[in-house]
Short mmCIF file of C-alpha atoms and ligand atoms in Angstrom, two decimals:
data_model
loop_
_atom_site.label_atom_id
_atom_site.label_comp_id
_atom_site.label_asym_id
_atom_site.label_seq_id
_atom_site.Cartn_x
_atom_site.Cartn_y
_atom_site.Cartn_z
CA MET N 1 -156.48 -333.65 -7.80
CA SER N 2 -153.88 -331.65 -5.92
CA ASN N 3 -153.12 -328.06 -6.80
CA GLU N 4 -149.68 -329.11 -7.96
CA LEU N 5 -149.46 -331.55 -10.77
CA THR N 6 -148.07 -335.00 -10.34
CA PRO N 7 -148.42 -337.86 -12.80
CA GLN N 8 -151.85 -339.29 -12.27
CA ASN N 9 -152.61 -342.90 -11.49
CA ILE N 10 -149.43 -343.78 -9.65
CA LYS N 11 -149.51 -341.80 -6.44
CA GLU N 12 -151.69 -343.95 -4.29
CA ALA N 13 -150.34 -346.22 -1.60
CA PRO N 14 -149.09 -344.64 1.64
CA GLU N 15 -147.22 -347.81 2.54
CA ALA N 16 -145.67 -350.60 0.54
CA VAL N 17 -148.40 -352.64 -1.08
CA ALA N 18 -148.74 -356.03 0.59
CA GLY N 19 -146.78 -358.73 -1.17
CA GLY N 20 -144.67 -356.33 -3.26
CA PRO N 21 -141.02 -355.46 -2.75
CA VAL N 22 -140.27 -352.84 -0.09
CA LEU N 23 -139.05 -349.78 -1.91
CA GLU N 24 -136.53 -347.53 -0.17
CA LEU N 25 -138.45 -344.33 -0.69
CA ASP N 26 -136.00 -342.33 1.44
CA GLU N 27 -133.25 -343.23 -1.01
CA ILE N 28 -135.00 -342.81 -4.37
CA GLN N 29 -135.17 -339.27 -5.76
CA GLY N 30 -138.70 -337.92 -5.84
CA ASP N 31 -139.25 -337.44 -9.56
CA VAL N 32 -138.41 -341.02 -10.53
CA LEU N 33 -141.42 -343.10 -9.50
CA LEU N 34 -143.94 -340.59 -8.22
CA GLY N 35 -143.10 -337.30 -9.89
CA LEU N 36 -142.20 -334.14 -7.97
CA GLN N 37 -145.16 -331.84 -7.43
CA LYS N 38 -144.71 -329.18 -10.06
CA LEU N 39 -146.41 -326.12 -11.42
CA PHE N 40 -142.98 -324.84 -12.45
CA GLU N 41 -139.86 -326.85 -13.17
CA ARG N 42 -136.47 -325.34 -13.82
CA PHE N 43 -133.82 -327.46 -15.52
CA VAL N 44 -130.33 -326.16 -14.73
CA PHE N 45 -127.74 -328.00 -16.84
CA PHE N 46 -124.18 -327.55 -15.65
CA GLU N 47 -120.53 -328.39 -16.21
CA ILE N 48 -118.34 -329.40 -13.27
CA LYS N 49 -115.33 -327.08 -13.32
CA ASP N 50 -113.64 -328.01 -10.07
CA VAL N 51 -114.26 -331.58 -8.98
CA LYS N 52 -112.89 -331.32 -5.43
CA THR N 53 -114.89 -328.22 -4.51
CA PHE N 54 -117.99 -329.59 -6.23
CA LYS N 55 -117.80 -332.83 -4.26
CA ALA N 56 -117.39 -331.04 -0.94
CA ALA N 57 -120.37 -328.74 -1.61
CA LEU N 58 -122.45 -331.64 -2.91
CA ARG N 59 -121.90 -333.70 0.22
CA ARG N 60 -122.20 -330.94 2.80
CA LYS N 61 -124.68 -328.51 1.32
CA VAL N 62 -126.70 -330.07 -1.49
CA ALA N 63 -127.32 -333.74 -0.65
CA HIS N 64 -129.71 -333.03 2.23
CA ARG N 65 -131.77 -330.68 0.04
CA ILE N 66 -132.63 -333.42 -2.48
CA THR N 67 -136.33 -334.27 -2.41
CA THR N 68 -136.95 -337.97 -1.87
CA SER N 69 -139.85 -340.15 -2.97
CA ARG N 70 -140.95 -340.31 0.66
CA THR N 71 -141.28 -336.53 0.78
CA VAL N 72 -143.23 -336.49 -2.48
CA GLN N 73 -145.63 -339.03 -1.04
CA LEU N 74 -146.12 -337.08 2.19
CA ARG N 75 -146.64 -333.85 0.28
CA GLU N 76 -149.33 -335.49 -1.79
CA PHE N 77 -151.32 -336.26 1.36
CA GLN N 78 -150.73 -332.73 2.67
CA LEU N 79 -151.96 -331.32 -0.61
CA ARG N 80 -155.11 -333.42 -0.46
CA ASP N 81 -155.81 -332.24 3.10
CA HIS N 82 -155.07 -328.67 2.10
CA LYS N 83 -157.55 -328.91 -0.76
CA ASN N 84 -160.17 -330.82 1.24
CA GLN N 85 -160.10 -328.03 3.82
CA GLY N 86 -161.12 -325.66 1.06
CA ASN N 87 -157.72 -323.97 0.71
CA LYS N 88 -156.98 -322.54 -2.69
CA THR N 89 -153.58 -321.06 -1.88
CA ILE N 90 -150.64 -322.60 -3.66
CA LEU N 91 -148.04 -324.30 -1.49
CA PRO N 92 -144.42 -323.62 -2.51
CA ASN N 93 -143.42 -327.32 -2.13
CA VAL N 94 -139.96 -326.83 -3.56
CA GLY N 95 -138.40 -329.97 -4.99
CA LEU N 96 -134.77 -330.60 -5.92
CA ASN N 97 -133.47 -333.57 -7.90
CA LEU N 98 -130.13 -334.17 -9.55
CA GLY N 99 -128.74 -336.27 -12.37
CA PHE N 100 -125.37 -336.73 -14.07
CA THR N 101 -124.37 -337.46 -17.65
CA ASN N 102 -121.68 -340.03 -18.27
CA SER N 103 -119.06 -337.27 -18.47
CA GLY N 104 -120.19 -335.98 -15.07
CA ILE N 105 -120.07 -339.43 -13.47
CA LEU N 106 -116.59 -340.01 -14.88
CA LYS N 107 -115.39 -336.79 -13.25
CA LEU N 108 -116.76 -337.95 -9.90
CA VAL N 109 -115.94 -341.67 -10.13
CA PRO N 110 -113.13 -342.11 -12.66
CA GLY N 111 -113.51 -345.25 -14.74
CA ALA N 112 -117.11 -345.95 -13.64
CA ASP N 113 -119.01 -348.04 -16.18
CA LEU N 114 -122.75 -347.93 -15.68
CA LYS N 115 -123.20 -350.61 -18.35
CA ASP N 116 -125.70 -348.76 -20.49
CA PRO N 117 -124.20 -348.23 -23.95
CA SER N 118 -126.57 -345.39 -24.88
CA TYR N 119 -125.86 -343.55 -21.62
CA ALA N 120 -122.13 -344.02 -22.18
CA ALA N 121 -122.37 -342.72 -25.75
CA GLY N 122 -124.53 -339.75 -24.72
CA ALA N 123 -127.71 -338.37 -26.24
CA LYS N 124 -125.96 -336.40 -29.00
CA ALA N 125 -124.29 -339.54 -30.35
CA GLN N 126 -127.64 -341.34 -30.34
CA ALA N 127 -129.60 -338.60 -32.12
CA ALA N 128 -129.12 -339.95 -35.65
CA SER N 129 -130.37 -343.40 -34.66
CA LEU N 130 -133.53 -341.78 -33.29
CA ASN N 131 -134.06 -340.07 -36.67
CA ASP N 132 -133.52 -336.62 -35.16
CA PRO N 133 -132.71 -334.33 -38.10
CA VAL N 134 -128.91 -334.38 -38.54
CA ASP N 135 -126.38 -332.68 -40.81
CA ALA N 136 -123.79 -334.35 -43.02
CA GLN N 137 -121.54 -334.97 -39.98
CA LYS N 138 -124.48 -336.63 -38.20
CA ASN N 139 -124.74 -333.76 -35.73
CA PRO N 140 -128.30 -332.81 -34.78
CA SER N 141 -129.34 -329.89 -36.97
CA THR N 142 -132.38 -328.70 -34.98
CA TRP N 143 -130.82 -328.64 -31.48
CA VAL N 144 -130.19 -325.48 -29.49
CA PRO N 145 -126.48 -324.60 -29.74
CA GLN N 146 -125.74 -325.07 -26.03
CA PHE N 147 -126.57 -328.76 -26.28
CA LEU N 148 -124.24 -329.11 -29.24
CA ASN N 149 -121.32 -327.06 -27.97
CA ALA N 150 -121.35 -326.77 -24.19
CA ASN N 151 -120.23 -329.51 -21.81
CA ILE N 152 -123.10 -330.89 -19.79
CA ASP N 153 -122.08 -332.97 -16.77
CA GLY N 154 -125.31 -332.80 -14.82
CA VAL N 155 -128.71 -331.26 -14.32
CA PHE N 156 -130.70 -329.95 -11.39
CA LEU N 157 -134.45 -330.37 -11.61
CA ILE N 158 -135.98 -327.68 -9.43
CA THR N 159 -139.73 -327.77 -9.00
CA GLY N 160 -142.38 -325.94 -7.06
CA GLY N 161 -145.74 -324.27 -6.84
CA THR N 162 -144.47 -320.82 -7.74
CA GLN N 163 -141.78 -319.45 -10.03
CA ALA N 164 -140.37 -317.41 -7.12
CA ALA N 165 -139.94 -320.49 -4.91
CA VAL N 166 -138.22 -322.37 -7.73
CA ASP N 167 -135.91 -319.48 -8.53
CA MET N 168 -134.96 -319.02 -4.88
CA GLU N 169 -133.92 -322.67 -4.64
CA ALA N 170 -131.90 -322.35 -7.86
CA VAL N 171 -130.08 -319.30 -6.49
CA THR N 172 -129.33 -321.12 -3.22
CA VAL N 173 -128.01 -324.27 -4.88
CA LEU N 174 -125.90 -322.38 -7.40
CA ALA N 175 -124.53 -320.15 -4.61
CA VAL N 176 -123.31 -323.09 -2.54
CA LEU N 177 -121.67 -324.64 -5.60
CA GLY N 178 -120.06 -321.33 -6.57
CA ALA N 179 -117.36 -321.51 -9.22
CA SER N 180 -117.20 -325.31 -9.01
CA VAL N 181 -119.86 -325.38 -11.72
CA ALA N 182 -120.74 -323.34 -14.80
CA VAL N 183 -124.32 -323.28 -16.03
CA SER N 184 -124.55 -324.60 -19.60
CA PHE N 185 -128.29 -324.19 -20.20
CA ASP N 186 -131.17 -323.14 -17.99
CA GLU N 187 -134.85 -323.37 -18.88
CA THR N 188 -138.09 -323.31 -16.91
CA GLY N 189 -141.19 -325.24 -17.87
CA ASN N 190 -144.61 -324.44 -16.52
CA VAL N 191 -147.98 -326.06 -16.27
CA ARG N 192 -150.31 -324.30 -18.70
CA PRO N 193 -152.76 -321.72 -17.32
CA GLY N 194 -156.50 -321.93 -16.64
CA PRO N 195 -158.45 -324.82 -18.12
CA GLU N 196 -155.36 -326.01 -19.98
CA LYS N 197 -153.76 -327.02 -16.65
CA GLY N 198 -152.38 -330.53 -17.07
CA HIS N 199 -152.65 -330.37 -20.87
CA GLU N 200 -149.65 -330.27 -23.21
CA HIS N 201 -149.44 -327.61 -25.93
CA PHE N 202 -151.39 -329.48 -28.63
CA GLY N 203 -154.21 -329.50 -26.08
CA TRP N 204 -154.29 -333.06 -24.69
CA LEU N 205 -154.47 -334.02 -21.05
CA ASP N 206 -151.06 -335.50 -20.22
CA GLY N 207 -149.88 -337.94 -17.56
CA VAL N 208 -152.92 -340.19 -17.93
CA SER N 209 -151.28 -343.59 -18.45
CA GLN N 210 -148.33 -344.59 -16.31
CA PRO N 211 -147.18 -348.07 -15.37
CA GLY N 212 -148.26 -349.29 -11.93
CA ILE N 213 -145.29 -350.10 -9.70
CA ASN N 214 -145.31 -353.31 -7.72
CA GLY N 215 -144.77 -352.38 -4.07
CA LEU N 216 -145.86 -348.79 -4.56
CA SER N 217 -149.20 -348.54 -6.29
CA ASN N 218 -152.56 -350.25 -6.10
CA PRO N 219 -153.33 -350.59 -9.78
CA PHE N 220 -156.34 -348.93 -11.34
CA PRO N 221 -158.47 -350.91 -13.82
CA GLY N 222 -156.39 -351.63 -16.91
CA GLN N 223 -153.15 -350.48 -15.30
CA ARG N 224 -150.46 -353.16 -15.27
CA LEU N 225 -148.41 -353.59 -12.11
CA LEU N 226 -144.78 -353.78 -13.16
CA ASP N 227 -141.49 -354.80 -11.62
CA PRO N 228 -139.95 -351.67 -10.00
CA GLY N 229 -136.60 -352.88 -11.34
CA LEU N 230 -137.70 -351.63 -14.75
CA PHE N 231 -137.44 -348.10 -13.37
CA VAL N 232 -135.14 -348.20 -10.32
CA PHE N 233 -132.02 -350.30 -9.83
CA GLY N 234 -131.95 -352.84 -7.04
CA TYR N 235 -135.36 -354.47 -7.31
CA GLY N 236 -136.95 -357.49 -8.91
CA THR N 237 -135.44 -359.46 -11.72
CA THR N 238 -134.69 -356.65 -14.16
CA GLY N 239 -133.06 -354.02 -11.99
CA ASN N 240 -129.80 -355.66 -10.90
CA PRO N 241 -127.42 -352.74 -10.39
CA PRO N 242 -124.18 -353.16 -12.39
CA LEU N 243 -122.42 -351.14 -9.65
CA VAL N 244 -123.40 -351.41 -6.00
CA TRP N 245 -123.94 -347.66 -5.66
CA MET N 246 -126.39 -347.62 -8.56
CA LYS N 247 -129.01 -349.18 -6.26
CA ASN N 248 -132.06 -346.90 -5.93
CA GLY N 249 -130.87 -344.91 -8.95
CA SER N 250 -132.50 -344.57 -12.38
CA PHE N 251 -131.63 -343.39 -15.88
CA MET N 252 -133.40 -340.22 -16.93
CA VAL N 253 -133.91 -339.23 -20.55
CA PHE N 254 -134.44 -335.54 -21.20
CA ARG N 255 -135.74 -334.30 -24.55
CA ARG N 256 -136.61 -330.70 -25.39
CA LEU N 257 -139.37 -331.25 -27.92
CA LYS N 258 -140.58 -328.19 -29.79
CA GLN N 259 -144.24 -328.41 -30.84
CA LEU N 260 -145.46 -326.58 -33.93
CA VAL N 261 -148.93 -325.89 -32.57
CA PRO N 262 -150.49 -323.50 -35.14
CA GLU N 263 -149.10 -325.67 -37.96
CA PHE N 264 -150.55 -328.81 -36.33
CA ASP N 265 -153.95 -327.14 -35.84
CA THR N 266 -154.07 -325.98 -39.47
CA PHE N 267 -153.06 -329.43 -40.66
CA ILE N 268 -155.82 -331.12 -38.65
CA LEU N 269 -158.45 -328.70 -39.97
CA ASN N 270 -157.35 -329.14 -43.58
CA GLN N 271 -157.09 -332.91 -43.34
CA GLY N 272 -160.49 -333.12 -41.70
CA GLN N 273 -161.89 -331.42 -44.77
CA THR N 274 -159.90 -333.57 -47.19
CA LEU N 275 -160.98 -336.79 -45.50
CA GLY N 276 -164.52 -335.58 -44.93
CA MET N 277 -164.44 -336.09 -41.19
CA ASP N 278 -164.76 -334.04 -38.03
CA PRO N 279 -161.30 -332.61 -37.34
CA VAL N 280 -161.80 -333.15 -33.60
CA LEU N 281 -162.36 -336.86 -34.21
CA LEU N 282 -159.38 -337.00 -36.58
CA ALA N 283 -157.14 -335.44 -33.93
CA ALA N 284 -158.45 -337.84 -31.28
CA ARG N 285 -157.71 -340.81 -33.52
CA LEU N 286 -154.14 -339.64 -34.16
CA VAL N 287 -153.42 -339.61 -30.42
CA GLY N 288 -155.80 -342.39 -29.34
CA ARG N 289 -157.47 -340.10 -26.83
CA TRP N 290 -159.75 -337.09 -27.01
CA GLN N 291 -158.11 -333.92 -25.74
CA SER N 292 -159.97 -334.47 -22.46
CA GLY N 293 -157.98 -337.70 -22.01
CA ALA N 294 -160.89 -340.07 -22.75
CA PRO N 295 -159.57 -343.03 -24.80
CA VAL N 296 -161.11 -343.58 -28.24
CA ALA N 297 -160.83 -347.31 -27.46
CA LEU N 298 -163.69 -346.81 -25.00
CA THR N 299 -165.57 -343.90 -26.50
CA PRO N 300 -164.78 -343.93 -30.23
CA ALA N 301 -167.49 -341.71 -31.68
CA GLN N 302 -167.67 -338.83 -29.23
CA ASP N 303 -165.78 -337.41 -26.29
CA ASP N 304 -166.73 -338.17 -22.71
CA SER N 305 -165.08 -335.43 -20.70
CA THR N 306 -165.71 -337.17 -17.39
CA MET N 307 -163.63 -340.19 -18.40
CA GLY N 308 -160.20 -338.63 -19.04
CA PRO N 309 -159.52 -337.50 -15.48
CA ASP N 310 -161.10 -340.63 -13.95
CA PRO N 311 -158.41 -343.24 -13.15
CA GLN N 312 -161.08 -345.89 -12.63
CA ARG N 313 -161.93 -345.69 -16.35
CA ASN N 314 -159.26 -343.85 -18.33
CA ASN N 315 -157.01 -346.90 -18.89
CA ASN N 316 -159.53 -349.67 -18.74
CA PHE N 317 -158.94 -351.06 -22.25
CA ASP N 318 -156.33 -353.22 -23.95
CA PHE N 319 -157.10 -353.09 -27.73
CA ALA N 320 -157.75 -356.86 -27.82
CA ASP N 321 -161.28 -356.26 -29.08
CA ASP N 322 -160.20 -353.75 -31.74
CA GLN N 323 -158.22 -355.73 -34.29
CA ALA N 324 -159.83 -353.90 -37.25
CA GLN N 325 -158.76 -350.52 -35.76
CA ARG N 326 -162.33 -349.28 -35.82
CA ARG N 327 -162.02 -347.64 -32.43
CA CYS N 328 -158.34 -346.75 -32.31
CA PRO N 329 -155.95 -346.78 -35.29
CA PHE N 330 -152.90 -349.02 -34.86
CA GLY N 331 -150.85 -345.90 -35.62
CA ALA N 332 -152.33 -343.74 -32.83
CA HIS N 333 -149.66 -342.33 -30.47
CA ILE N 334 -150.84 -344.25 -27.41
CA ARG N 335 -151.18 -347.53 -29.33
CA LYS N 336 -147.72 -347.21 -30.93
CA THR N 337 -146.09 -346.41 -27.58
CA ASN N 338 -148.05 -348.92 -25.47
CA PRO N 339 -149.66 -351.54 -27.73
CA ARG N 340 -151.07 -353.51 -24.79
CA GLU N 341 -152.72 -356.79 -25.99
CA ASP N 342 -151.50 -356.21 -29.57
CA LEU N 343 -148.25 -357.82 -28.39
CA VAL N 344 -148.81 -360.92 -26.33
CA PRO N 345 -147.81 -361.90 -23.80
CA GLN N 346 -147.54 -358.34 -22.59
CA GLU N 347 -144.98 -359.28 -19.94
CA LYS N 348 -142.59 -360.19 -22.77
CA GLY N 349 -143.64 -357.88 -25.59
CA VAL N 350 -144.63 -354.65 -23.89
CA ASP N 351 -143.71 -354.44 -20.19
CA PRO N 352 -139.90 -354.46 -20.67
CA HIS N 353 -140.22 -351.32 -22.80
CA ARG N 354 -142.39 -349.19 -20.52
CA ILE N 355 -141.19 -345.84 -19.21
CA ILE N 356 -142.34 -343.49 -16.46
CA ARG N 357 -142.99 -340.04 -17.94
CA ALA N 358 -142.53 -336.86 -15.93
CA GLY N 359 -142.28 -333.95 -18.37
CA ILE N 360 -143.72 -330.43 -18.32
CA PRO N 361 -144.68 -327.97 -21.06
CA PHE N 362 -142.44 -325.01 -21.82
CA GLY N 363 -142.95 -321.75 -23.68
CA PRO N 364 -145.79 -319.26 -23.93
CA GLU N 365 -149.36 -319.89 -25.02
CA VAL N 366 -149.98 -319.47 -28.76
CA SER N 367 -150.43 -315.76 -29.51
CA SER N 368 -153.18 -314.38 -31.72
CA ALA N 369 -150.49 -313.33 -34.22
CA GLU N 370 -149.30 -316.93 -34.44
CA GLU N 371 -152.87 -318.17 -34.75
CA THR N 372 -153.53 -315.75 -37.61
CA ALA N 373 -150.29 -316.60 -39.37
CA GLY N 374 -150.75 -320.34 -38.78
CA ALA N 375 -147.06 -320.38 -37.96
CA THR N 376 -144.96 -320.74 -34.81
CA GLN N 377 -143.06 -317.60 -33.89
CA GLN N 378 -141.96 -318.47 -30.34
CA ASP N 379 -140.55 -321.76 -29.08
CA ARG N 380 -142.97 -323.92 -27.11
CA GLY N 381 -143.34 -327.61 -26.48
CA LEU N 382 -142.56 -330.29 -23.97
CA LEU N 383 -139.58 -330.71 -21.67
CA PHE N 384 -139.96 -334.47 -21.93
CA VAL N 385 -138.52 -336.54 -19.08
CA CYS N 386 -138.72 -340.29 -18.62
CA TYR N 387 -137.21 -342.83 -16.23
CA GLN N 388 -136.03 -346.40 -16.79
CA THR N 389 -133.18 -348.78 -16.00
CA SER N 390 -132.23 -349.37 -19.65
CA ILE N 391 -132.17 -346.47 -22.12
CA PRO N 392 -131.71 -348.73 -25.21
CA ASN N 393 -134.46 -351.10 -24.17
CA GLN N 394 -136.97 -348.52 -22.97
CA PHE N 395 -136.93 -344.90 -24.23
CA GLU N 396 -134.89 -345.60 -27.36
CA PHE N 397 -136.81 -348.77 -28.11
CA VAL N 398 -140.17 -347.00 -27.91
CA GLN N 399 -138.96 -344.08 -30.04
CA SER N 400 -137.08 -345.93 -32.75
CA LYS N 401 -138.43 -349.49 -32.89
CA TRP N 402 -142.06 -348.55 -32.34
CA ALA N 403 -142.86 -344.86 -32.96
CA ASN N 404 -140.50 -344.32 -35.90
CA ASN N 405 -141.10 -347.72 -37.46
CA PRO N 406 -143.83 -347.61 -40.14
CA GLY N 407 -144.24 -351.40 -39.98
CA PHE N 408 -145.09 -351.44 -36.28
CA ILE N 409 -147.51 -352.77 -34.96
CA PHE N 410 -146.38 -355.84 -36.92
CA GLY N 411 -148.55 -358.45 -38.57
CA LYS N 412 -151.83 -356.54 -38.56
CA LYS N 413 -154.29 -357.36 -41.36
CA HIS N 414 -157.24 -355.52 -42.86
CA PRO N 415 -160.57 -357.41 -42.74
CA ASP N 416 -159.93 -358.43 -46.37
CA GLY N 417 -156.65 -360.08 -45.35
CA THR N 418 -154.29 -357.50 -46.86
CA PRO N 419 -151.46 -356.32 -44.59
CA VAL N 420 -151.87 -353.02 -42.76
CA ASN N 421 -149.25 -350.38 -43.44
CA VAL N 422 -149.50 -348.76 -40.00
CA GLY N 423 -147.22 -345.78 -40.58
CA ILE N 424 -145.06 -343.92 -38.09
CA ASP N 425 -146.41 -342.29 -34.94
CA PRO N 426 -148.26 -339.18 -36.16
CA ILE N 427 -147.29 -337.20 -33.03
CA ILE N 428 -143.72 -338.07 -32.09
CA GLY N 429 -142.53 -340.27 -34.95
CA GLN N 430 -139.46 -338.93 -36.69
CA SER N 431 -139.36 -340.03 -40.29
CA ASN N 432 -136.07 -340.45 -42.11
CA ALA N 433 -137.92 -340.17 -45.43
CA PRO N 434 -137.02 -337.10 -47.51
CA ASN N 435 -138.68 -334.01 -45.97
CA HIS N 436 -139.97 -336.17 -43.13
CA VAL N 437 -143.21 -336.99 -44.97
CA ARG N 438 -145.17 -339.76 -43.25
CA THR N 439 -148.47 -341.56 -43.48
CA THR N 440 -150.95 -342.99 -41.02
CA ASP N 441 -153.31 -345.82 -41.85
CA GLU N 442 -157.03 -345.48 -41.10
CA PRO N 443 -157.47 -341.99 -39.71
CA VAL N 444 -161.08 -342.29 -40.89
CA SER N 445 -162.85 -344.59 -38.55
CA ASN N 446 -165.65 -345.92 -40.75
CA TYR N 447 -167.02 -346.91 -37.41
CA PRO N 448 -168.82 -349.22 -36.93
CA THR N 449 -169.26 -350.99 -40.28
CA GLY N 450 -167.55 -349.23 -43.17
CA ASN N 451 -164.80 -350.83 -45.15
CA VAL N 452 -163.23 -347.94 -47.05
CA ARG N 453 -159.48 -347.67 -46.57
CA SER N 454 -158.08 -344.24 -45.71
CA THR N 455 -154.59 -342.85 -45.43
CA LEU N 456 -153.36 -339.61 -43.92
CA ASN N 457 -150.31 -337.91 -45.38
CA GLU N 458 -148.46 -335.72 -42.94
CA PRO N 459 -146.25 -333.22 -44.74
CA GLN N 460 -143.84 -332.60 -41.87
CA ASP N 461 -142.99 -333.39 -38.24
CA PHE N 462 -145.02 -331.31 -35.80
CA VAL N 463 -142.73 -332.30 -32.92
CA VAL N 464 -139.12 -331.26 -33.46
CA PRO N 465 -136.36 -332.41 -31.09
CA THR N 466 -134.28 -329.39 -30.04
CA ALA N 467 -132.12 -330.89 -27.27
CA ALA N 468 -131.55 -334.14 -25.40
CA GLY N 469 -129.52 -335.50 -22.53
CA TYR N 470 -129.07 -338.87 -20.87
CA PHE N 471 -128.61 -338.73 -17.07
CA PHE N 472 -128.15 -341.07 -14.14
CA VAL N 473 -130.27 -340.01 -11.15
CA PRO N 474 -128.48 -341.54 -8.16
CA SER N 475 -129.75 -342.53 -4.73
CA ILE N 476 -129.32 -340.11 -1.85
CA GLU N 477 -126.75 -342.47 -0.34
CA ALA N 478 -124.68 -342.48 -3.54
CA VAL N 479 -124.74 -338.67 -3.62
CA GLU N 480 -123.54 -338.59 -0.01
CA SER N 481 -120.80 -341.17 -0.46
CA GLU N 482 -119.43 -342.58 -3.75
CA LEU N 483 -120.16 -339.50 -5.83
CA SER N 484 -118.85 -336.97 -3.34
CA SER N 485 -115.86 -338.62 -1.67
FE1 N7H B 1 -146.50 -339.20 -25.52
N1 N7H B 1 -149.56 -335.78 -27.06
O1 N7H B 1 -149.91 -334.75 -26.58
O2 N7H B 1 -150.02 -336.19 -28.10
N2 N7H B 1 -148.42 -338.76 -25.10
N3 N7H B 1 -146.24 -337.31 -26.25
N4 N7H B 1 -144.50 -339.55 -25.75
N5 N7H B 1 -146.69 -340.99 -24.64
C1 N7H B 1 -149.29 -339.56 -24.41
O3 N7H B 1 -151.34 -341.13 -21.24
C2 N7H B 1 -147.22 -336.39 -26.55
C3 N7H B 1 -143.57 -338.68 -26.18
C4 N7H B 1 -145.71 -341.97 -24.54
O4 N7H B 1 -149.77 -346.08 -21.97
C5 N7H B 1 -150.57 -338.96 -24.37
O5 N7H B 1 -150.42 -339.25 -20.66
C6 N7H B 1 -146.59 -335.20 -27.10
C7 N7H B 1 -142.29 -339.33 -26.32
C8 N7H B 1 -146.22 -343.11 -23.81
O6 N7H B 1 -151.41 -345.28 -23.19
C9 N7H B 1 -150.48 -337.78 -25.04
C10 N7H B 1 -145.24 -335.44 -27.09
C11 N7H B 1 -142.49 -340.64 -25.93
C12 N7H B 1 -147.52 -342.78 -23.46
C13 N7H B 1 -149.13 -337.65 -25.53
C14 N7H B 1 -145.03 -336.76 -26.57
C15 N7H B 1 -143.88 -340.75 -25.55
C16 N7H B 1 -147.79 -341.46 -24.00
C17 N7H B 1 -151.84 -339.55 -23.73
C18 N7H B 1 -144.11 -334.57 -27.53
C19 N7H B 1 -141.52 -341.78 -25.87
C20 N7H B 1 -148.49 -343.65 -22.68
C21 N7H B 1 -152.03 -339.14 -22.33
C22 N7H B 1 -144.18 -333.28 -27.67
C23 N7H B 1 -140.58 -342.01 -26.75
C24 N7H B 1 -149.23 -344.56 -23.63
C25 N7H B 1 -151.22 -339.92 -21.34
C26 N7H B 1 -150.22 -345.39 -22.87
C27 N7H B 1 -149.00 -340.79 -23.87
C28 N7H B 1 -148.61 -336.62 -26.36
C29 N7H B 1 -143.81 -337.34 -26.45
C30 N7H B 1 -144.46 -341.91 -25.08
C31 N7H B 1 -151.64 -336.83 -25.21
C32 N7H B 1 -147.25 -333.95 -27.61
C33 N7H B 1 -141.00 -338.69 -26.80
C34 N7H B 1 -145.46 -344.38 -23.47
#
């Protein structure tokens, strides 16, 4: 793997894959399909204060700096060469991407209707329907104040191999924009250090399962090749752009998700004891993968640390042979968010709801004081990012209709014929029950023959949403013309 993280399993083909649509990689921003190379990623959220000056600076001084998918692809090959030649130095590989909220787009193109009701409403208005904790006025109650009070018209995603390189790019971009923008919120995520590289804060390898993209990737075993129009406008049957200039653009969902790591660890240990099972196995069954990334669907009883990072094996399963949830509980995070053959045909039941994920952890490592106290003292978690061409049908669908829905996966039966009460996603599910209490069916595997039912009661959410934004990430051409003229 390269020395700068990119989502695994999608960065393969140097040229368009034969038979697939030809993707305009010079037009599509680099984070959307392939993922900018990133050890650090700074998110600079801003308000447009002076539209005319902003447009002029955008066209003349920012547009050409935006990192395209073509550049990301070339950099990936450079990084492989660099590594193969035995180089350990980190390349700066600065990346710049840009997205606009609906309020930002309306400042640049008055009256524009991007025909996505959730985007138009904005993330704050949608929070209650995602079961984010809200107050009596339905305003999110756990969000950072800037996302509640400041105006956010757009965001720069600035990535790179070093913090210094990222910061220098941020200074340059903000300098050319001058007083035409005001920064509303600014946060840097970073890949975790040492052996935790590539792992999110609960400890799991991240970026293991991504959809294959027809025309871009040669699929790995078990990876479905999907219509690029699900992720970028202008391709296939699903990605018809409502406005001509939306071609090669994508909707980006941003969520700042705080993770209560010491609390989660304590919970897993205690529940392991209560249920009489190895806490490591319990944790693996809640996610559907061991922390190494190996899927419990393939290796249910013990970890296989060679499997997680191996794209030839790490997605080569579809749950079809596991209808008694012996290997992987129906409620496991990866089964709730990508149920594969549980919903057939997949092209109707699952594919239209897939997302491309491109987030990065934020916050410091857990301190020994936090470990001892079993309580979070400093914010840490995931700066979650995903791409799609329909926010209601993709991100919001996965979060609210699948993860938060205790009945999903529907229609499952225990071997004795009684219905399974699956429970909400034990990792990201937001319960609207009082105090957010939730349950998960079958954390105890009883593998391979047992028949004793088990239920896990989770006393709280261990992932707490603390900010969100819905953005449109336009093509380079749109940035250079419609949005800046
Ligand atoms: Fe999840 N985690 O560490 O437990 N996620 N996720 N996620 N997630 C996945 O395949 C995690 C979040 C999806 O195709 C893995 O990369 C955490 C949101 C989907 O097999 C792990 C947070 C949403 C997949 C985690 C978080 C999703 C997926 C397995 C928040 C969408 C692919 C490794 C802090 C609403 C499923 C991998 C598939 C995988 C974790 C957020 C969705 C380990 C900690 C908000 C679609």
